[in-house]
Coordinates of C-alpha atoms in Angstrom, one line a residue:
M2 CA 16.8 -90.3 -39.9
A3 CA 14.0 -89.0 -42.1
K4 CA 11.4 -91.6 -43.2
D5 CA 11.7 -92.7 -46.8
T6 CA 8.4 -91.5 -48.4
R7 CA 9.0 -92.8 -51.9
P8 CA 6.3 -95.2 -53.1
E9 CA 7.3 -98.9 -53.1
I10 CA 6.5 -101.4 -55.8
A11 CA 6.6 -105.2 -55.0
I12 CA 7.4 -107.4 -57.9
I13 CA 6.6 -111.1 -57.8
G14 CA 9.4 -112.6 -59.9
G15 CA 13.0 -111.6 -60.2
G16 CA 13.9 -112.4 -63.8
Q17 CA 14.9 -110.0 -66.6
L18 CA 11.4 -108.5 -66.8
G19 CA 11.5 -107.7 -63.1
L20 CA 14.9 -106.2 -63.6
M21 CA 13.7 -103.8 -66.2
I22 CA 10.6 -102.9 -64.3
A23 CA 12.8 -102.1 -61.3
E24 CA 15.1 -100.0 -63.3
E25 CA 12.2 -97.9 -64.7
A26 CA 10.6 -97.7 -61.3
H27 CA 13.8 -96.1 -59.9
N28 CA 13.8 -93.7 -62.8
L29 CA 10.4 -92.6 -61.7
G30 CA 11.5 -92.2 -58.1
A31 CA 10.0 -95.4 -56.6
R32 CA 11.5 -98.1 -54.4
V33 CA 11.4 -101.7 -55.4
A34 CA 11.0 -105.0 -53.5
V35 CA 11.4 -108.3 -55.4
L36 CA 10.6 -111.9 -54.6
D37 CA 12.2 -114.9 -56.4
P38 CA 13.1 -118.5 -55.5
S39 CA 16.7 -118.0 -56.8
A40 CA 19.3 -116.2 -54.7
D41 CA 21.0 -114.9 -57.8
A42 CA 17.9 -113.6 -59.6
P43 CA 18.7 -110.8 -62.0
A44 CA 16.2 -108.3 -60.5
F45 CA 17.8 -108.5 -57.1
A46 CA 20.6 -106.3 -58.4
A47 CA 18.2 -103.5 -59.0
A48 CA 16.0 -104.0 -55.9
D49 CA 16.0 -101.9 -52.7
R50 CA 15.2 -105.1 -50.9
H51 CA 14.5 -108.6 -51.9
V52 CA 13.1 -111.8 -50.5
V53 CA 14.2 -115.3 -51.5
G54 CA 11.2 -117.5 -51.5
Q55 CA 9.0 -119.8 -53.5
Y56 CA 6.0 -118.4 -55.4
D57 CA 3.6 -120.5 -53.3
D58 CA 5.2 -119.5 -50.0
I59 CA 2.5 -117.3 -48.4
K60 CA 4.8 -116.0 -45.6
A61 CA 7.5 -115.0 -48.1
L62 CA 5.0 -113.2 -50.2
E63 CA 3.6 -111.4 -47.2
K64 CA 7.1 -110.3 -46.3
L65 CA 7.6 -109.0 -49.8
C66 CA 4.3 -107.1 -49.9
D67 CA 4.2 -105.7 -46.3
G68 CA 4.7 -102.0 -46.5
C69 CA 4.5 -101.8 -50.3
D70 CA 2.1 -99.4 -52.0
V71 CA 1.3 -101.7 -55.0
V72 CA 2.1 -105.2 -56.1
T73 CA 2.8 -106.5 -59.6
Y74 CA 4.0 -109.8 -61.2
E75 CA 6.5 -110.6 -64.0
F76 CA 5.8 -114.3 -63.9
E77 CA 2.6 -116.1 -65.0
N78 CA 2.7 -119.3 -63.0
V79 CA 2.1 -118.0 -59.5
P80 CA -0.6 -120.3 -58.1
G81 CA -4.0 -118.7 -58.4
E82 CA -5.1 -119.4 -54.9
V83 CA -2.0 -117.9 -53.5
L84 CA -2.6 -114.7 -55.5
R85 CA -6.2 -114.6 -54.4
H86 CA -5.0 -114.6 -50.8
I87 CA -2.4 -111.8 -51.5
E88 CA -5.0 -109.8 -53.4
S89 CA -7.3 -109.9 -50.4
R90 CA -4.6 -108.1 -48.3
Y91 CA -2.5 -106.0 -50.7
N92 CA -3.0 -103.7 -53.7
I93 CA -2.5 -105.9 -56.8
K94 CA -3.6 -103.1 -59.0
Q95 CA -3.8 -105.2 -62.2
G96 CA -5.9 -107.7 -60.3
V97 CA -5.3 -111.5 -60.6
Q98 CA -8.0 -112.3 -63.2
P99 CA -5.8 -111.7 -66.3
L100 CA -3.1 -113.9 -64.7
F101 CA -5.7 -116.6 -63.9
D102 CA -7.0 -116.5 -67.4
S103 CA -3.6 -116.8 -69.0
Q104 CA -2.5 -119.7 -66.8
D105 CA -4.6 -122.3 -68.6
R106 CA -4.5 -122.5 -72.4
L107 CA -8.0 -123.9 -72.6
R108 CA -9.5 -121.1 -70.4
E109 CA -7.4 -118.6 -72.3
K110 CA -8.6 -119.7 -75.8
A111 CA -12.3 -119.9 -74.6
N112 CA -12.0 -116.4 -73.1
A113 CA -10.6 -115.0 -76.3
R114 CA -13.5 -116.3 -78.3
I115 CA -16.1 -115.0 -75.7
H116 CA -14.6 -111.5 -76.0
G117 CA -14.4 -111.2 -79.7
L118 CA -11.0 -112.6 -80.9
K119 CA -10.8 -115.4 -83.5
T120 CA -8.8 -118.5 -82.4
P121 CA -7.7 -121.6 -84.2
G122 CA -10.1 -124.6 -83.6
F123 CA -9.4 -126.3 -80.3
I124 CA -10.6 -129.1 -78.0
P125 CA -9.5 -130.3 -74.6
V126 CA -7.8 -133.7 -74.4
P127 CA -7.9 -136.1 -72.6
A128 CA -11.6 -135.8 -72.4
L129 CA -14.4 -137.9 -70.8
D130 CA -16.1 -138.1 -74.3
F131 CA -13.0 -139.9 -75.7
M132 CA -13.0 -142.7 -73.2
T133 CA -13.1 -146.2 -74.8
P134 CA -16.4 -148.1 -74.6
E135 CA -14.9 -150.7 -72.3
D136 CA -14.0 -147.9 -69.9
G137 CA -17.6 -146.7 -70.0
G138 CA -17.2 -143.9 -72.5
E139 CA -18.3 -143.2 -76.1
S140 CA -16.1 -143.9 -79.1
I141 CA -17.7 -141.0 -80.8
P142 CA -17.5 -137.6 -79.0
G143 CA -20.7 -136.5 -77.6
N144 CA -19.9 -132.8 -78.2
P145 CA -17.2 -132.3 -80.9
E146 CA -17.1 -128.6 -80.2
Y147 CA -16.1 -128.9 -76.6
P148 CA -15.7 -132.3 -75.0
V149 CA -15.7 -132.5 -71.2
P150 CA -12.0 -132.3 -70.1
M151 CA -10.6 -134.8 -67.7
T152 CA -9.2 -133.6 -64.4
A153 CA -5.4 -133.7 -63.8
D154 CA -5.8 -136.8 -61.6
D155 CA -7.8 -138.6 -64.2
A156 CA -5.3 -137.7 -66.9
A157 CA -2.4 -138.9 -64.7
S158 CA -4.2 -142.3 -64.3
L159 CA -4.3 -143.0 -68.1
D160 CA -2.1 -145.8 -69.4
R161 CA -0.4 -145.7 -72.7
R162 CA -3.2 -147.5 -74.6
E163 CA -5.7 -145.0 -73.2
R164 CA -3.6 -142.0 -74.0
L165 CA -3.2 -143.2 -77.6
H166 CA -6.9 -143.7 -77.9
Q167 CA -7.5 -140.2 -76.6
I168 CA -5.2 -138.5 -79.1
K169 CA -6.5 -140.5 -82.0
E170 CA -10.1 -139.5 -81.2
A171 CA -9.2 -135.9 -80.7
V172 CA -7.3 -135.7 -84.0
R173 CA -10.2 -137.4 -85.8
V174 CA -12.4 -134.6 -84.6
L175 CA -10.1 -131.7 -85.3
G176 CA -8.1 -133.1 -88.3
M177 CA -4.4 -132.8 -89.1
P178 CA -2.2 -130.9 -89.0
C179 CA -2.7 -129.9 -85.4
V180 CA -0.7 -129.0 -82.3
L181 CA -1.0 -130.7 -78.9
K182 CA 0.0 -128.4 -76.0
T183 CA 0.0 -128.8 -72.3
R184 CA -2.7 -126.5 -70.8
T185 CA -0.4 -125.1 -68.1
M186 CA 3.3 -124.3 -67.7
G187 CA 4.3 -124.3 -71.3
Y188 CA 6.6 -121.6 -72.7
D189 CA 9.1 -121.0 -75.5
G190 CA 7.9 -124.1 -77.4
H191 CA 8.1 -126.4 -74.3
G192 CA 5.2 -128.8 -73.8
Q193 CA 4.1 -128.9 -77.4
Y194 CA 4.0 -131.5 -80.2
V195 CA 3.0 -130.9 -83.8
I196 CA 1.0 -133.7 -85.3
R197 CA 1.2 -133.8 -89.1
E198 CA 0.7 -137.6 -89.8
E199 CA -0.2 -140.9 -88.2
K200 CA 3.3 -141.6 -86.9
D201 CA 3.2 -138.5 -84.7
L202 CA 0.3 -139.8 -82.7
E203 CA 2.1 -142.1 -80.4
P204 CA 5.0 -139.8 -79.3
A205 CA 2.5 -136.9 -78.9
S206 CA 0.3 -139.0 -76.6
D207 CA 3.1 -139.0 -74.0
L208 CA 2.0 -135.4 -73.2
L209 CA -1.4 -136.6 -72.1
A210 CA -0.3 -137.5 -68.6
V211 CA -1.4 -134.0 -67.9
P212 CA -4.4 -132.0 -69.2
C213 CA -3.8 -130.7 -72.7
I214 CA -5.4 -128.7 -75.5
L215 CA -5.3 -129.8 -79.2
E216 CA -5.3 -126.9 -81.6
K217 CA -5.8 -126.8 -85.3
F218 CA -2.5 -125.9 -86.9
V219 CA -2.5 -122.4 -88.5
D220 CA -0.3 -122.2 -91.6
F221 CA 0.3 -118.6 -90.9
D222 CA 2.2 -116.0 -92.9
Y223 CA 3.9 -114.6 -89.9
E224 CA 3.5 -113.9 -86.2
A225 CA 2.9 -110.5 -84.5
S226 CA 2.3 -109.1 -81.0
V227 CA 0.5 -106.2 -79.5
V228 CA 1.5 -104.8 -76.1
M229 CA -1.1 -102.6 -74.4
V230 CA -1.4 -100.8 -71.1
S231 CA -4.8 -99.7 -69.6
D232 CA -5.6 -97.7 -66.5
G233 CA -9.3 -98.5 -66.9
E234 CA -10.0 -95.2 -68.6
K235 CA -7.4 -94.9 -71.3
T236 CA -5.8 -97.8 -73.2
I237 CA -2.5 -97.3 -75.2
H238 CA -0.7 -99.8 -77.4
F239 CA 2.8 -99.9 -78.7
P240 CA 3.6 -100.2 -82.4
I241 CA 2.9 -103.8 -83.5
G242 CA 6.0 -106.0 -83.7
R243 CA 6.5 -108.7 -86.3
N244 CA 8.0 -111.7 -84.5
I245 CA 10.5 -114.3 -85.9
H246 CA 10.9 -117.4 -83.9
T247 CA 13.6 -120.1 -84.0
D248 CA 12.9 -123.5 -82.3
G249 CA 9.9 -122.0 -80.6
I250 CA 11.8 -119.1 -79.0
L251 CA 11.6 -115.5 -80.1
D252 CA 14.7 -114.6 -82.1
L253 CA 13.8 -111.2 -83.7
C254 CA 11.2 -108.6 -83.3
V255 CA 10.9 -106.1 -86.2
V256 CA 9.1 -102.8 -85.9
P257 CA 7.2 -101.4 -87.7
A258 CA 5.8 -104.8 -88.6
P259 CA 6.1 -105.5 -92.4
G260 CA 2.6 -106.0 -93.8
L261 CA 1.0 -104.1 -91.0
S262 CA 2.6 -100.7 -91.4
D263 CA 2.8 -97.7 -93.7
G264 CA 6.1 -96.0 -93.0
L265 CA 6.3 -95.7 -89.2
A266 CA 2.5 -95.8 -88.8
E267 CA 0.1 -98.7 -88.8
N268 CA -1.7 -99.4 -92.1
V269 CA -5.4 -100.3 -92.3
A270 CA -4.7 -104.0 -91.3
G271 CA -2.5 -102.9 -88.4
K272 CA -5.1 -100.5 -87.1
K273 CA -7.8 -103.3 -87.3
I274 CA -5.6 -105.6 -85.3
A275 CA -4.8 -103.0 -82.7
A276 CA -8.4 -102.0 -82.3
A277 CA -9.5 -105.6 -81.9
C278 CA -6.9 -106.2 -79.2
E279 CA -7.8 -103.1 -77.3
A280 CA -11.5 -104.0 -77.5
F281 CA -10.7 -107.4 -76.1
M282 CA -8.8 -105.9 -73.2
K283 CA -11.7 -103.5 -72.5
S284 CA -14.3 -106.3 -72.8
C285 CA -12.4 -108.4 -70.3
G286 CA -12.1 -105.5 -67.9
Y287 CA -8.3 -106.0 -67.7
K288 CA -6.1 -103.2 -66.4
G289 CA -2.3 -102.9 -66.3
I290 CA -0.2 -104.4 -69.1
L291 CA -1.3 -107.1 -71.5
A292 CA 0.5 -108.6 -74.5
I293 CA -1.3 -110.6 -77.2
E294 CA 0.5 -112.9 -79.6
L295 CA -1.2 -113.4 -83.0
F296 CA -1.0 -115.6 -86.1
I297 CA -1.4 -113.5 -89.3
K298 CA -2.8 -115.3 -92.3
G299 CA -3.6 -113.0 -95.3
D300 CA -6.3 -110.6 -94.0
D301 CA -7.1 -112.8 -91.0
F302 CA -5.5 -112.9 -87.6
Y303 CA -5.9 -115.4 -84.9
F304 CA -5.3 -115.2 -81.1
N305 CA -2.4 -117.4 -80.0
E306 CA -1.8 -116.5 -76.4
M307 CA -1.6 -113.6 -74.0
A308 CA 0.6 -112.5 -71.2
P309 CA -0.4 -110.0 -68.4
R310 CA 3.2 -108.7 -67.9
P311 CA 5.9 -107.0 -70.0
H312 CA 6.6 -109.1 -73.1
N313 CA 9.8 -110.2 -74.7
S314 CA 8.8 -108.7 -78.0
G315 CA 8.3 -105.3 -76.2
H316 CA 12.0 -104.9 -75.2
Y317 CA 12.5 -102.8 -78.3
T318 CA 10.4 -100.1 -76.8
I319 CA 13.2 -99.0 -74.4
E320 CA 15.2 -97.4 -77.2
G321 CA 12.8 -97.6 -80.1
C322 CA 9.9 -95.7 -78.7
S323 CA 9.3 -92.4 -76.9
A324 CA 8.1 -94.4 -73.8
S325 CA 8.8 -98.1 -73.0
Q326 CA 6.5 -100.9 -71.9
Y327 CA 8.2 -100.7 -68.5
R328 CA 7.7 -97.0 -68.2
E329 CA 4.0 -97.2 -69.1
L330 CA 3.5 -100.1 -66.6
C331 CA 5.2 -98.1 -63.9
H332 CA 3.0 -95.1 -64.7
F333 CA 0.0 -97.3 -64.2
L334 CA 1.2 -98.8 -61.0
L335 CA 2.1 -95.4 -59.5
G336 CA -1.1 -93.7 -60.7
M337 CA 0.7 -91.5 -63.2
P338 CA -1.0 -90.6 -66.6
L339 CA -0.3 -93.0 -69.5
E340 CA 1.6 -91.6 -72.4
D341 CA 1.0 -92.2 -76.1
P342 CA 4.2 -94.1 -77.2
L343 CA 5.6 -93.1 -80.6
L344 CA 8.0 -95.2 -82.7
L345 CA 11.1 -93.1 -83.1
A346 CA 12.7 -95.1 -86.0
P347 CA 12.6 -98.6 -87.6
T348 CA 13.9 -101.0 -85.0
V349 CA 15.1 -104.6 -84.8
M350 CA 15.4 -106.4 -81.4
K351 CA 17.6 -109.5 -81.3
N352 CA 17.2 -112.0 -78.4
I353 CA 20.6 -113.1 -77.0
L354 CA 20.4 -116.7 -75.9
G355 CA 23.3 -118.6 -74.3
K356 CA 24.5 -119.6 -77.8
D357 CA 24.6 -115.9 -78.8
L358 CA 26.3 -114.6 -75.7
D359 CA 29.9 -114.7 -77.0
A360 CA 28.9 -112.9 -80.1
A361 CA 27.1 -110.2 -78.1
K362 CA 30.2 -109.8 -75.9
E363 CA 32.4 -109.5 -79.0
I364 CA 30.2 -106.6 -80.2
V365 CA 30.5 -104.9 -76.8
A366 CA 34.3 -105.4 -76.7
E367 CA 34.8 -104.1 -80.2
S368 CA 32.8 -100.9 -79.4
L369 CA 34.8 -100.2 -76.3
E370 CA 38.3 -100.7 -77.6
G371 CA 40.2 -97.5 -77.4
A372 CA 37.2 -95.7 -76.0
G373 CA 39.3 -93.6 -73.6
P374 CA 40.4 -93.4 -70.0
G375 CA 38.7 -95.7 -67.6
V376 CA 37.6 -98.2 -70.3
S377 CA 39.7 -101.3 -70.1
V378 CA 37.5 -103.8 -72.0
S379 CA 39.2 -105.1 -75.1
D380 CA 38.4 -108.8 -74.8
P381 CA 35.0 -110.4 -74.9
D382 CA 35.8 -112.4 -71.8
D383 CA 36.1 -109.1 -69.9
V384 CA 32.5 -108.1 -70.7
D385 CA 30.3 -108.6 -67.7
N386 CA 27.1 -110.8 -67.9
A387 CA 25.3 -107.7 -66.6
F388 CA 26.6 -105.2 -69.1
C389 CA 23.9 -102.7 -70.2
G390 CA 24.8 -99.9 -72.5
Q391 CA 25.5 -98.6 -76.0
A392 CA 27.9 -100.6 -78.1
G393 CA 28.3 -98.4 -81.1
P394 CA 25.9 -96.1 -82.9
G395 CA 22.4 -97.4 -82.7
V396 CA 23.4 -100.6 -80.9
F397 CA 22.0 -101.0 -77.4
V398 CA 23.1 -104.1 -75.5
H399 CA 21.2 -105.4 -72.4
L400 CA 22.7 -108.4 -70.7
Y401 CA 20.7 -109.6 -67.7
G402 CA 23.3 -110.7 -65.3
K403 CA 22.5 -114.3 -65.3
I404 CA 25.3 -116.4 -63.9
Q405 CA 24.6 -119.7 -65.6
S406 CA 24.4 -119.7 -69.4
R407 CA 22.7 -122.4 -71.4
P408 CA 22.3 -122.6 -75.2
K409 CA 18.6 -121.7 -75.2
R410 CA 18.5 -119.6 -72.1
K411 CA 17.6 -115.9 -72.6
M412 CA 20.8 -114.1 -71.4
G413 CA 20.0 -110.6 -72.9
H414 CA 18.9 -108.7 -75.9
I415 CA 20.3 -106.2 -78.4
T416 CA 18.2 -103.4 -79.8
F417 CA 19.3 -102.0 -83.2
T418 CA 17.8 -98.6 -84.1
P419 CA 17.4 -97.2 -86.6
M420 CA 17.5 -100.6 -88.4
T421 CA 15.4 -102.4 -90.9
L422 CA 15.2 -106.2 -91.2
S423 CA 17.0 -106.1 -94.5
D424 CA 19.8 -104.0 -93.1
F425 CA 20.1 -106.3 -90.1
N426 CA 20.4 -109.3 -92.3
V427 CA 23.2 -107.7 -94.3
K428 CA 25.1 -106.1 -91.4
W429 CA 24.5 -108.2 -88.3
A430 CA 22.8 -111.6 -88.9
D431 CA 26.0 -113.4 -89.6
R432 CA 27.4 -112.5 -86.2
F433 CA 24.9 -114.8 -84.6
V434 CA 25.1 -117.9 -86.7

């Protein structure tokens, strides 16, 4: 039997991002190995081999990476010390620094400022500067710009009175409205509390059992994201998406972004944002893929957070662009030249959460009724949770194959192209109410 000489990509994380990386890797002639703690991880369906293991299991990670040409990740919260060990033995081409920087919101925000991006005002909390006088601290912060943060152990030891004092002092420095966020492990609105008035202080203080960051609230006009890929020499970015969230979870991504575009191209404001994000990536020395989420307020824009992996808002690139975020990432991983992605038409991407799954299946079933020999789907219940395909002209459905559905769990997405936001609201929005 001839030896398989195809390059192999190891992916740490087996969710929908890993699934779509794997599919594109296969399109480019590569093999894929995937690690995930869940035995029914979506990406396993597209993997040539897989490993069931925890993200901090060194032996499982070594089993994944042994024999692979390159390693990537689709999940931010892999322990940094574990990745450092893996990096010392295997080819993590992106490096682990962008992952490390993105794992802590305090480090992430400070890094953004250092490398030229404006952020909302922020301070760490709980902080040593905010200790009560009877605990040996100062009632007035010694350094309002950047108090000394407490360790995780110190934060865990605070009682309710101390936590309330901490949040009151931090809010006094930063002012209201503001947003308290856990420094690690937060996503899709989890681990956050908006503080608008005094009555919000006590419930918000419950978060302070772990290290947090308090950020000045930005009364933004809208949110946007820039997805980039760099090989260290060339950096490309995809058309900027305008993001619409519901309950802290991305609902729609609209491209070209209204307010940042002129036809299919970026306007002056859009070009300014893209240039600033590319300059940030270059200044940091990051390679691979990086997504930056932004708050847009008038002519100003503020860094919100970043992700060194394919981004939810970039799903539209599969059908909406000449090359997708997954293709460009795989080009980087496999040492292939980066392409300059072009927007093919106005596009709207709709996230399909568990609460939207029935509606998505109805759209698929309607499109396949009477489609011809071999097509038996006529009822939404017959549509598989892993369906991926076209469901009518310009309607592309991607269901991720997740077995368990929950109302706010991401189960898939639908890309509508060509489609404007106004046309989507007229033709499709009511289907997902």
